[in-house]
mmCIF file of C-alpha atoms in Angstrom:
data_model
loop_
_atom_site.group_PDB
_atom_site.id
_atom_site.type_symbol
_atom_site.label_atom_id
_atom_site.label_comp_id
_atom_site.label_asym_id
_atom_site.label_seq_id
_atom_site.Cartn_x
_atom_site.Cartn_y
_atom_site.Cartn_z
ATOM 1 C CA UNK A 1 -1.882 -5.919 -11.745
ATOM 2 C CA UNK A 2 -3.971 -3.387 -9.856
ATOM 3 C CA UNK A 3 -2.615 -3.402 -6.474
ATOM 4 C CA UNK A 4 -5.028 -3.121 -3.111
ATOM 5 C CA UNK A 5 -3.941 -1.368 -0.095
ATOM 6 C CA UNK A 6 -6.353 -1.636 3.211
ATOM 7 C CA UNK A 7 -5.523 0.192 6.154
ATOM 8 C CA UNK A 8 -5.441 -0.213 8.769
ATOM 9 C CA UNK A 9 -4.481 -3.781 8.751
ATOM 10 C CA UNK A 10 -5.856 -4.246 12.494
ATOM 11 C CA UNK A 11 -8.596 -2.097 13.911
ATOM 12 C CA UNK A 12 -9.528 -2.404 17.775
ATOM 13 C CA UNK A 13 -12.929 -0.827 18.936
ATOM 14 C CA UNK A 14 -16.279 -1.331 20.726
ATOM 15 C CA UNK A 15 -19.465 -1.979 20.415
ATOM 16 C CA UNK A 16 -21.613 0.809 19.289
ATOM 17 C CA UNK A 17 -18.382 2.864 17.942
ATOM 18 C CA UNK A 18 -18.473 4.012 14.491
ATOM 19 C CA UNK A 19 -15.127 2.587 12.101
ATOM 20 C CA UNK A 20 -13.784 3.363 9.084
ATOM 21 C CA UNK A 21 -11.824 0.915 6.540
ATOM 22 C CA UNK A 22 -9.825 2.547 3.629
ATOM 23 C CA UNK A 23 -9.140 0.548 0.597
ATOM 24 C CA UNK A 24 -6.320 2.427 -2.215
ATOM 25 C CA UNK A 25 -6.216 1.060 -5.422
ATOM 26 C CA UNK A 26 -2.924 1.613 -7.388
ATOM 27 C CA UNK A 27 -4.900 2.938 -10.596
ATOM 28 C CA UNK A 28 -8.078 3.785 -11.204
ATOM 29 C CA UNK A 29 -10.756 1.555 -10.928
ATOM 30 C CA UNK A 30 -13.979 3.901 -10.880
ATOM 31 C CA UNK A 31 -16.610 2.184 -8.638
ATOM 32 C CA UNK A 32 -15.824 -1.477 -9.506
ATOM 33 C CA UNK A 33 -15.446 -2.287 -5.615
ATOM 34 C CA UNK A 34 -16.482 -4.914 -3.463
ATOM 35 C CA UNK A 35 -16.116 -5.372 0.010
ATOM 36 C CA UNK A 36 -16.409 -8.957 2.010
ATOM 37 C CA UNK A 37 -16.242 -10.118 5.361
ATOM 38 C CA UNK A 38 -14.965 -13.169 6.665
ATOM 39 C CA UNK A 39 -15.154 -14.705 10.019
ATOM 40 C CA UNK A 40 -12.841 -17.437 11.050
ATOM 41 C CA UNK A 41 -12.557 -20.894 9.108
ATOM 42 C CA UNK A 42 -15.492 -19.239 6.996
ATOM 43 C CA UNK A 43 -15.976 -18.279 3.161
ATOM 44 C CA UNK A 44 -15.623 -14.770 2.539
ATOM 45 C CA UNK A 45 -19.218 -13.138 2.177
ATOM 46 C CA UNK A 46 -20.237 -10.667 -0.031
ATOM 47 C CA UNK A 47 -21.269 -7.088 1.551
ATOM 48 C CA UNK A 48 -20.976 -4.492 -0.847
ATOM 49 C CA UNK A 49 -20.647 -4.070 -5.015
ATOM 50 C CA UNK A 50 -19.775 -1.134 -7.135
ATOM 51 C CA UNK A 51 -18.402 0.778 -4.301
ATOM 52 C CA UNK A 52 -21.863 1.302 -2.391
ATOM 53 C CA UNK A 53 -24.389 -1.084 -3.317
ATOM 54 C CA UNK A 54 -25.510 -3.253 -0.382
ATOM 55 C CA UNK A 55 -26.032 -6.985 -0.825
ATOM 56 C CA UNK A 56 -29.526 -7.821 0.175
ATOM 57 C CA UNK A 57 -29.659 -8.590 3.939
ATOM 58 C CA UNK A 58 -26.808 -6.534 4.860
ATOM 59 C CA UNK A 59 -27.397 -4.423 7.413
ATOM 60 C CA UNK A 60 -27.523 -0.614 6.449
ATOM 61 C CA UNK A 61 -25.406 0.267 9.473
ATOM 62 C CA UNK A 62 -22.801 -0.451 6.638
ATOM 63 C CA UNK A 63 -21.833 1.891 3.983
ATOM 64 C CA UNK A 64 -19.276 1.839 1.103
ATOM 65 C CA UNK A 65 -18.255 4.863 -0.565
ATOM 66 C CA UNK A 66 -15.439 5.972 -2.615
ATOM 67 C CA UNK A 67 -14.071 6.223 -6.412
ATOM 68 C CA UNK A 68 -11.257 5.846 -8.595
ATOM 69 C CA UNK A 69 -8.498 5.110 -6.138
ATOM 70 C CA UNK A 70 -9.964 5.707 -2.588
ATOM 71 C CA UNK A 71 -12.755 3.477 -1.066
ATOM 72 C CA UNK A 72 -13.808 3.337 2.646
ATOM 73 C CA UNK A 73 -16.252 1.007 4.449
ATOM 74 C CA UNK A 74 -18.363 2.495 7.259
ATOM 75 C CA UNK A 75 -19.766 0.541 9.691
ATOM 76 C CA UNK A 76 -21.967 2.838 12.215
ATOM 77 C CA UNK A 77 -22.846 1.475 15.726
ATOM 78 C CA UNK A 78 -20.708 -1.737 15.730
ATOM 79 C CA UNK A 79 -22.908 -4.846 16.554
ATOM 80 C CA UNK A 80 -21.236 -7.966 18.147
ATOM 81 C CA UNK A 81 -21.673 -9.715 14.519
ATOM 82 C CA UNK A 82 -19.494 -7.046 12.628
ATOM 83 C CA UNK A 83 -16.072 -8.200 14.476
ATOM 84 C CA UNK A 84 -14.637 -10.194 11.822
ATOM 85 C CA UNK A 85 -12.105 -9.492 8.789
ATOM 86 C CA UNK A 86 -12.872 -7.244 5.609
ATOM 87 C CA UNK A 87 -11.356 -7.668 2.209
ATOM 88 C CA UNK A 88 -11.649 -5.175 -0.931
ATOM 89 C CA UNK A 89 -11.773 -6.425 -4.220
ATOM 90 C CA UNK A 90 -10.860 -4.639 -7.538
ATOM 91 C CA UNK A 91 -13.022 -5.869 -10.663
ATOM 92 C CA UNK A 92 -11.756 -3.111 -12.930
ATOM 93 C CA UNK A 93 -9.746 -5.789 -14.842
ATOM 94 C CA UNK A 94 -9.635 -9.290 -15.720
ATOM 95 C CA UNK A 95 -7.686 -9.918 -13.315
ATOM 96 C CA UNK A 96 -9.646 -9.419 -9.961
ATOM 97 C CA UNK A 97 -7.448 -8.098 -7.051
ATOM 98 C CA UNK A 98 -8.083 -7.902 -2.954
ATOM 99 C CA UNK A 99 -6.620 -5.976 -0.461
ATOM 100 C CA UNK A 100 -4.857 -7.974 2.612
ATOM 101 C CA UNK A 101 -7.488 -6.980 4.802
ATOM 102 C CA UNK A 102 -8.299 -5.565 7.818
ATOM 103 C CA UNK A 103 -9.348 -7.225 11.008
ATOM 104 C CA UNK A 104 -11.669 -5.930 13.403
ATOM 105 C CA UNK A 105 -11.558 -6.749 16.823
ATOM 106 C CA UNK A 106 -12.723 -5.991 20.005
ATOM 107 C CA UNK A 107 -11.052 -3.684 22.211
ATOM 108 C CA UNK B 1 -30.894 -20.588 -2.675
ATOM 109 C CA UNK B 2 -27.558 -20.655 -4.341
ATOM 110 C CA UNK B 3 -25.216 -23.412 -2.983
ATOM 111 C CA UNK B 4 -21.776 -24.533 -3.632
ATOM 112 C CA UNK B 5 -20.386 -27.516 -1.893
ATOM 113 C CA UNK B 6 -16.745 -28.367 -2.499
ATOM 114 C CA UNK B 7 -14.855 -32.059 -1.443
ATOM 115 C CA UNK B 8 -13.020 -32.373 1.432
ATOM 116 C CA UNK B 9 -9.527 -31.915 3.301
ATOM 117 C CA UNK B 10 -6.392 -33.525 0.993
ATOM 118 C CA UNK B 11 -2.953 -34.120 2.064
ATOM 119 C CA UNK B 12 -0.505 -34.505 -0.828
ATOM 120 C CA UNK B 13 3.089 -34.455 -1.259
ATOM 121 C CA UNK B 14 5.387 -32.141 -3.201
ATOM 122 C CA UNK B 15 5.552 -32.338 -6.973
ATOM 123 C CA UNK B 16 1.808 -34.606 -6.754
ATOM 124 C CA UNK B 17 -1.314 -33.110 -7.951
ATOM 125 C CA UNK B 18 -4.703 -32.571 -6.679
ATOM 126 C CA UNK B 19 -8.149 -31.677 -7.893
ATOM 127 C CA UNK B 20 -10.868 -30.103 -5.604
ATOM 128 C CA UNK B 21 -14.421 -30.246 -6.802
ATOM 129 C CA UNK B 22 -17.228 -27.854 -6.533
ATOM 130 C CA UNK B 23 -20.906 -28.873 -6.484
ATOM 131 C CA UNK B 24 -23.709 -26.345 -7.409
ATOM 132 C CA UNK B 25 -27.382 -26.004 -6.854
ATOM 133 C CA UNK B 26 -29.892 -23.515 -6.785
ATOM 134 C CA UNK B 27 -29.349 -21.771 -10.094
ATOM 135 C CA UNK B 28 -28.934 -22.279 -13.667
ATOM 136 C CA UNK B 29 -24.955 -23.845 -13.660
ATOM 137 C CA UNK B 30 -24.515 -23.051 -17.008
ATOM 138 C CA UNK B 31 -25.394 -18.861 -16.767
ATOM 139 C CA UNK B 32 -21.980 -18.308 -14.447
ATOM 140 C CA UNK B 33 -18.693 -18.430 -14.500
ATOM 141 C CA UNK B 34 -16.964 -20.460 -11.722
ATOM 142 C CA UNK B 35 -14.114 -18.950 -10.127
ATOM 143 C CA UNK B 36 -11.530 -20.317 -7.724
ATOM 144 C CA UNK B 37 -9.622 -18.371 -5.273
ATOM 145 C CA UNK B 38 -7.447 -19.464 -2.443
ATOM 146 C CA UNK B 39 -5.908 -18.350 0.644
ATOM 147 C CA UNK B 40 -2.913 -19.184 2.314
ATOM 148 C CA UNK B 41 -2.804 -19.808 6.178
ATOM 149 C CA UNK B 42 -2.931 -16.316 7.850
ATOM 150 C CA UNK B 43 -2.996 -14.743 4.749
ATOM 151 C CA UNK B 44 -5.190 -12.835 2.000
ATOM 152 C CA UNK B 45 -7.582 -13.763 -1.235
ATOM 153 C CA UNK B 46 -5.838 -14.860 -4.604
ATOM 154 C CA UNK B 47 -7.648 -15.211 -7.431
ATOM 155 C CA UNK B 48 -6.672 -18.160 -9.549
ATOM 156 C CA UNK B 49 -9.197 -18.341 -13.000
ATOM 157 C CA UNK B 50 -12.334 -19.416 -14.341
ATOM 158 C CA UNK B 51 -14.275 -21.732 -16.131
ATOM 159 C CA UNK B 52 -17.277 -20.702 -18.245
ATOM 160 C CA UNK B 53 -19.464 -23.497 -17.530
ATOM 161 C CA UNK B 54 -21.388 -23.363 -20.585
ATOM 162 C CA UNK B 55 -18.691 -23.586 -23.239
ATOM 163 C CA UNK B 56 -15.819 -24.885 -20.941
ATOM 164 C CA UNK B 57 -13.670 -21.698 -21.610
ATOM 165 C CA UNK B 58 -11.087 -20.814 -19.209
ATOM 166 C CA UNK B 59 -8.730 -17.641 -18.375
ATOM 167 C CA UNK B 60 -6.001 -18.345 -15.553
ATOM 168 C CA UNK B 61 -4.033 -15.763 -13.402
ATOM 169 C CA UNK B 62 -0.411 -15.882 -15.348
ATOM 170 C CA UNK B 63 0.789 -17.255 -11.967
ATOM 171 C CA UNK B 64 -0.650 -20.621 -12.441
ATOM 172 C CA UNK B 65 -0.760 -20.867 -16.443
ATOM 173 C CA UNK B 66 0.808 -24.359 -17.020
ATOM 174 C CA UNK B 67 -0.199 -25.889 -13.875
ATOM 175 C CA UNK B 68 -3.909 -25.676 -13.247
ATOM 176 C CA UNK B 69 -6.682 -26.810 -15.209
ATOM 177 C CA UNK B 70 -10.049 -25.792 -14.609
ATOM 178 C CA UNK B 71 -12.987 -27.520 -15.997
ATOM 179 C CA UNK B 72 -16.760 -28.701 -15.639
ATOM 180 C CA UNK B 73 -19.154 -31.156 -15.683
ATOM 181 C CA UNK B 74 -22.909 -29.854 -16.600
ATOM 182 C CA UNK B 75 -24.519 -32.710 -16.365
ATOM 183 C CA UNK B 76 -23.850 -32.800 -12.708
ATOM 184 C CA UNK B 77 -23.262 -28.768 -12.425
ATOM 185 C CA UNK B 78 -19.931 -29.504 -10.580
ATOM 186 C CA UNK B 79 -16.579 -27.290 -11.292
ATOM 187 C CA UNK B 80 -13.152 -28.635 -10.817
ATOM 188 C CA UNK B 81 -9.579 -27.083 -10.273
ATOM 189 C CA UNK B 82 -6.807 -29.082 -10.845
ATOM 190 C CA UNK B 83 -3.556 -27.759 -9.702
ATOM 191 C CA UNK B 84 -0.132 -29.910 -10.733
ATOM 192 C CA UNK B 85 3.519 -29.997 -9.323
ATOM 193 C CA UNK B 86 2.374 -28.788 -6.110
ATOM 194 C CA UNK B 87 4.599 -26.931 -4.050
ATOM 195 C CA UNK B 88 5.203 -26.113 0.008
ATOM 196 C CA UNK B 89 3.714 -22.774 -0.885
ATOM 197 C CA UNK B 90 0.605 -24.418 -2.625
ATOM 198 C CA UNK B 91 -1.050 -25.083 0.904
ATOM 199 C CA UNK B 92 -4.170 -23.211 1.145
ATOM 200 C CA UNK B 93 -7.581 -23.281 1.607
ATOM 201 C CA UNK B 94 -9.227 -23.299 -1.833
ATOM 202 C CA UNK B 95 -12.411 -21.879 -2.540
ATOM 203 C CA UNK B 96 -15.021 -21.865 -5.837
ATOM 204 C CA UNK B 97 -16.971 -18.896 -5.926
ATOM 205 C CA UNK B 98 -19.554 -17.922 -8.583
ATOM 206 C CA UNK B 99 -19.509 -14.568 -10.529
ATOM 207 C CA UNK B 100 -22.739 -12.224 -9.503
ATOM 208 C CA UNK B 101 -24.899 -11.758 -12.197
ATOM 209 C CA UNK B 102 -24.681 -7.670 -11.647
ATOM 210 C CA UNK B 103 -20.481 -8.327 -12.202
ATOM 211 C CA UNK B 104 -20.621 -5.716 -15.359
ATOM 212 C CA UNK B 105 -17.492 -6.465 -17.747
ATOM 213 C CA UNK B 106 -15.139 -8.344 -14.930
ATOM 214 C CA UNK B 107 -15.884 -10.439 -11.348
ATOM 215 C CA UNK B 108 -17.061 -9.977 -8.098
ATOM 216 C CA UNK B 109 -18.318 -12.911 -6.306
ATOM 217 C CA UNK B 110 -21.889 -13.402 -4.642
ATOM 218 C CA UNK B 111 -21.455 -16.704 -3.617
ATOM 219 C CA UNK B 112 -18.833 -19.171 -2.401
ATOM 220 C CA UNK B 113 -18.399 -22.930 -1.468
ATOM 221 C CA UNK B 114 -17.213 -23.519 2.197
ATOM 222 C CA UNK B 115 -13.521 -24.163 0.964
ATOM 223 C CA UNK B 116 -11.256 -27.191 1.006
ATOM 224 C CA UNK B 117 -7.804 -27.048 2.694
ATOM 225 C CA UNK B 118 -5.099 -28.612 0.685
ATOM 226 C CA UNK B 119 -1.887 -29.595 2.732
ATOM 227 C CA UNK B 120 1.274 -29.881 0.562
ATOM 228 C CA UNK B 121 4.144 -31.676 2.609
ATOM 229 C CA UNK B 122 6.305 -34.487 2.737
#
């Protein structure tokens, strides 16, 4: 199984800040990576796929990048709606696996 | 728009079985695999497997082999996930999730059900 490791586990920031979340894969996955946002008590919501393609309706202040084993999700100019938990997921193999999540909280 | 509506919260005793349903609408049900993903309280996301609504074919994560069965009823565009021999560590929210048509060879998920809380407790 491909292990996905996110850092940090928790990130404290303020409205207007720029933040970056990192996701590392235990082996190369090309660009077969998705990012999801999850709010408390809600289902995950797809934000980015193929490492950098924004899902329809996702604001352009979010940016995904990376290839191989290291990936980043950057949010420029944080808005109140952005404070949530984020998960990366690899789909390079028939066994999709997720990172453990990063909680983005208000400082 | 795509909608996945799941059945409600359940409580089960250890050793029992449970079945969660997922009613799909807003797209051609047969065209996209339906997956099941679970999330234990305060934990991350764990993929369990998929069912192909067109053929009924399935693929399960090895961890759940022998304990899980995923099926579908195309006439009512509903997918089902049965988990047997429940243990306390099966307590989780169970989600159905549709494969994106942009997935390529493998799968990411563009639509999710609202989740079903299954509590396993005596």
